[in-house]
mmCIF file of C-alpha atoms in Angstrom:
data_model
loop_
_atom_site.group_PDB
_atom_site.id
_atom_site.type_symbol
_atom_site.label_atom_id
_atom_site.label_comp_id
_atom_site.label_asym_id
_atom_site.label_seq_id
_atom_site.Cartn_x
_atom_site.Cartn_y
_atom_site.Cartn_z
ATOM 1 C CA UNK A 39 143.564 68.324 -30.648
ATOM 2 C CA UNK A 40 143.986 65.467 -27.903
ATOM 3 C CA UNK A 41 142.541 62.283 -29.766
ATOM 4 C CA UNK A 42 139.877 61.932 -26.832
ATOM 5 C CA UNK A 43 138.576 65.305 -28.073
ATOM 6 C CA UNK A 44 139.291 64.637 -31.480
ATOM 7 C CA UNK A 45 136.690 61.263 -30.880
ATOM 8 C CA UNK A 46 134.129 63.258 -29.477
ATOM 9 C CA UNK A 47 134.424 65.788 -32.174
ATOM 10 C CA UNK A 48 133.710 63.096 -34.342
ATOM 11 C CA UNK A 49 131.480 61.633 -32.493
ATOM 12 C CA UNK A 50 129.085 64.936 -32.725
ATOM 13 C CA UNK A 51 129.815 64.953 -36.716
ATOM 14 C CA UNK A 52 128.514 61.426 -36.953
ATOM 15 C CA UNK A 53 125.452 62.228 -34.965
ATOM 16 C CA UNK A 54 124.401 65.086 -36.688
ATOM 17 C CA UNK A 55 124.358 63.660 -39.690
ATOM 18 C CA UNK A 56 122.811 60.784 -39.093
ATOM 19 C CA UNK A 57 120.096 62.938 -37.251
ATOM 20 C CA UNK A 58 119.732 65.252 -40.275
ATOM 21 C CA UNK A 59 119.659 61.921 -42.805
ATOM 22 C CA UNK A 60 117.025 60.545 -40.371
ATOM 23 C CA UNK A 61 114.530 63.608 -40.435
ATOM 24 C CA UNK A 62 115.366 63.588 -44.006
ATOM 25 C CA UNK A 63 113.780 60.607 -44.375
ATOM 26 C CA UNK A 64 110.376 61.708 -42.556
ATOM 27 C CA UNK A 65 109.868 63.698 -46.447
ATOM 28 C CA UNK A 66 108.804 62.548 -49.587
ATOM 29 C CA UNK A 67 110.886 64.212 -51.619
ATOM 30 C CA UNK A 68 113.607 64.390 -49.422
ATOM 31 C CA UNK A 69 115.820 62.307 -51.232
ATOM 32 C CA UNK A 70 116.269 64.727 -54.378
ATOM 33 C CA UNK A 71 118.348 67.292 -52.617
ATOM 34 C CA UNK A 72 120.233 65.641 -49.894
ATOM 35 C CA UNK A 73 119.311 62.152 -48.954
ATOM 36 C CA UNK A 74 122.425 60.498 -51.393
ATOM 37 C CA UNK A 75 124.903 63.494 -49.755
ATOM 38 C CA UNK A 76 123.983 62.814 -46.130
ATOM 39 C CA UNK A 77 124.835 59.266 -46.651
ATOM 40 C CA UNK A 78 128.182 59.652 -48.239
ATOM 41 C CA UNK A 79 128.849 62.173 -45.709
ATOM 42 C CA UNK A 80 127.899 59.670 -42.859
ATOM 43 C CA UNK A 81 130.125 57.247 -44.546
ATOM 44 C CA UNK A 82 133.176 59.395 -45.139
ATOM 45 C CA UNK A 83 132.655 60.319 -41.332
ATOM 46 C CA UNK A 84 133.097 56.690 -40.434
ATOM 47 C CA UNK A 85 135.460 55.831 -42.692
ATOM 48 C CA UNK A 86 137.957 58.553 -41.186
ATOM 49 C CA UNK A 87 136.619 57.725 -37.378
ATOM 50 C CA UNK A 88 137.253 53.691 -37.990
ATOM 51 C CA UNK A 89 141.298 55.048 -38.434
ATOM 52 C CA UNK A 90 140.847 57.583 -35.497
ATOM 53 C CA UNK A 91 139.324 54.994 -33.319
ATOM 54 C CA UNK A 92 141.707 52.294 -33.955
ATOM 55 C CA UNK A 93 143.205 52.290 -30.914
ATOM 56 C CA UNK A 94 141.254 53.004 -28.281
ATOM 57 C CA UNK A 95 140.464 49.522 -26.281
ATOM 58 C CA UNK A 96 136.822 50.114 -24.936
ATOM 59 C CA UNK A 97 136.428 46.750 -23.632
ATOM 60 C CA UNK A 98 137.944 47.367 -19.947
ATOM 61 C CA UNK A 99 135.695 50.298 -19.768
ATOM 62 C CA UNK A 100 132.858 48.850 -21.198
ATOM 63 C CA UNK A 101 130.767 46.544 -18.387
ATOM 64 C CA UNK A 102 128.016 46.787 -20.311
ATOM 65 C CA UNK A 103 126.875 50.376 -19.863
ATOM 66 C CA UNK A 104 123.239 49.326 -19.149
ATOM 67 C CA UNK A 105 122.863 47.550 -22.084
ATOM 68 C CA UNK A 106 122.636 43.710 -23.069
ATOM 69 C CA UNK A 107 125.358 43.130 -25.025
ATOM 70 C CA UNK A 108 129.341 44.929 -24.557
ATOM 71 C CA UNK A 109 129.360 47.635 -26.834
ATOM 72 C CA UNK A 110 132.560 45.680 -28.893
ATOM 73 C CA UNK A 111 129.265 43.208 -29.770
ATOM 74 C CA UNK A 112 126.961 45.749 -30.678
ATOM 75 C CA UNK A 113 129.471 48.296 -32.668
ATOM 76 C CA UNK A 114 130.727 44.500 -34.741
ATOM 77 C CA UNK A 115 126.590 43.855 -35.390
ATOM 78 C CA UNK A 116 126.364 47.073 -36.444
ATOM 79 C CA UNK A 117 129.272 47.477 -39.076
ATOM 80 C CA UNK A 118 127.909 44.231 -40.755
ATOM 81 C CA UNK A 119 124.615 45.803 -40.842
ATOM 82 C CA UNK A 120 125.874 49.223 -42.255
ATOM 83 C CA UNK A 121 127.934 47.108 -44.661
ATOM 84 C CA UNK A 122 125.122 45.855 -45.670
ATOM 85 C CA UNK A 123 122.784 48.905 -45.794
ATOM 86 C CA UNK A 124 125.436 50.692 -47.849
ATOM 87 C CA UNK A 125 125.800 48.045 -50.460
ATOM 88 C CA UNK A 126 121.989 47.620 -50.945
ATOM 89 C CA UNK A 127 121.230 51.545 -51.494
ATOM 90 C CA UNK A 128 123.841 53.580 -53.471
ATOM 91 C CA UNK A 129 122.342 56.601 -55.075
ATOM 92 C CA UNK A 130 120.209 54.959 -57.575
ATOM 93 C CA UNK A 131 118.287 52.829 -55.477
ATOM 94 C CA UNK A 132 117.845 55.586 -53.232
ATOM 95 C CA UNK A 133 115.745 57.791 -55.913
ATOM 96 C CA UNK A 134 114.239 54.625 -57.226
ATOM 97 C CA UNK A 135 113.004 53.247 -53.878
ATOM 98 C CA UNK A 136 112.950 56.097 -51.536
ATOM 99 C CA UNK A 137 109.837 54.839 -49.326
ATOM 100 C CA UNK A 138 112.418 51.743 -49.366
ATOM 101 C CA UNK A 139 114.891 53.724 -48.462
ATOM 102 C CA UNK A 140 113.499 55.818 -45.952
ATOM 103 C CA UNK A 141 112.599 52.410 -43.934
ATOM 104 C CA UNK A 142 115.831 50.887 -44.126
ATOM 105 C CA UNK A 143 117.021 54.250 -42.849
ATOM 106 C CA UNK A 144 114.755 54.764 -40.211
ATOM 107 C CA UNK A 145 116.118 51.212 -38.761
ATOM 108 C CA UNK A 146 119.566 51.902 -38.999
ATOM 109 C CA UNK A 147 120.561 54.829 -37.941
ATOM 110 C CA UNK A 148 119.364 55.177 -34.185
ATOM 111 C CA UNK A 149 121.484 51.896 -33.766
ATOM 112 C CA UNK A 150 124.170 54.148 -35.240
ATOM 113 C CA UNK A 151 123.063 57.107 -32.747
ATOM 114 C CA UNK A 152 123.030 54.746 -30.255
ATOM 115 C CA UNK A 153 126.501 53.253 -30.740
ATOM 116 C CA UNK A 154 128.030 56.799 -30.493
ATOM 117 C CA UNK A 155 125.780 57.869 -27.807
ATOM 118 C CA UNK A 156 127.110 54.185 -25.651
ATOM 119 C CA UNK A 157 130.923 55.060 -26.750
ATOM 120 C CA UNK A 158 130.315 58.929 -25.632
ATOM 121 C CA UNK A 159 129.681 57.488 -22.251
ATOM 122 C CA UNK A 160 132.454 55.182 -21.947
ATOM 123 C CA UNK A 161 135.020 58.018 -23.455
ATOM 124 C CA UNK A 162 133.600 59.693 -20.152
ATOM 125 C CA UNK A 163 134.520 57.133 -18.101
ATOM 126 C CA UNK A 164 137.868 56.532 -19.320
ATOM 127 C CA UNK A 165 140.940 57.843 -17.841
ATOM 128 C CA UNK A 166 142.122 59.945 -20.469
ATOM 129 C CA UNK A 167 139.608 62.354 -20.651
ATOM 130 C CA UNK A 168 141.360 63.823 -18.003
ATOM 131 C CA UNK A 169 144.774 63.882 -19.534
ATOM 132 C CA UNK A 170 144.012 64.006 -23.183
ATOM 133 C CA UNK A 171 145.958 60.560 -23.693
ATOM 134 C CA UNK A 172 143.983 57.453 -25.116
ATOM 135 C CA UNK A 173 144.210 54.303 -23.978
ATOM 136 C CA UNK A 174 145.761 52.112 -26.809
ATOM 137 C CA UNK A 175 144.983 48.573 -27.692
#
């Protein structure tokens, strides 16, 4: 698979989970049966699309795609912030503090959504999604 399809492939993987962890978090009991797995899912999915994603440079591409800040800013912000979210609920704290959880959650993840959603568009707007080749950094 070409890696621009390979990106958007995991692109949809990411989303979906994060979707599914995000309705998840609309329950009360949610938590109990797949809460924790959603979450390592999510972060095995970004641990394998950090190495994918490596060396695509979308800085030349990126002129701000409608929002305020480049997405390089906002996808730096947001791996503190996930850094941060992961540390503060592993499994435990997740059944101890789910309404805790569940906010946390709920504040997180569309910034992830949105991330993928604002490098989606710039993947479309890149040259090699005609020819399958990325542009490295």
């Amino acid at each position: 698979m070409a890696q621009f399809e390979r990106l958007l492939a995991e692109h949809a993987a990411l989303r979906t989970a994060a979707q599914r962890l995000l309705s998840v978090t609309e329950t009360e009991a949610g938590y109990r049966a797949v809460a924790p797995g959603l979450l390592r899912e999510i972060v095995d999915l970004l641990v394998d699309h950090e190495a994918s994603e490596s060396s695509i440079d979308y800085a030349p591409h990126d002129e701000h795609a409608g929002a305020a800040l480049p997405l390089s800013e906002r996808l730096f912000a947001l791996q503190m912030e996930w850094g941060d979210f992961v540390d503060a609920w592993p499994t435990m704290n997740v059944a101890r503090d789910w309404p805790g959880f569940s906010v946390a959650a709920r504040v997180i993840l569309p910034k992830l959504i949105e991330v993928i959603d604002a490098e989606d568009k710039l993947l479309a707007r890149m040259p090699h999604q005609q020819s399958g080749a990325a542009t490295a950094r």
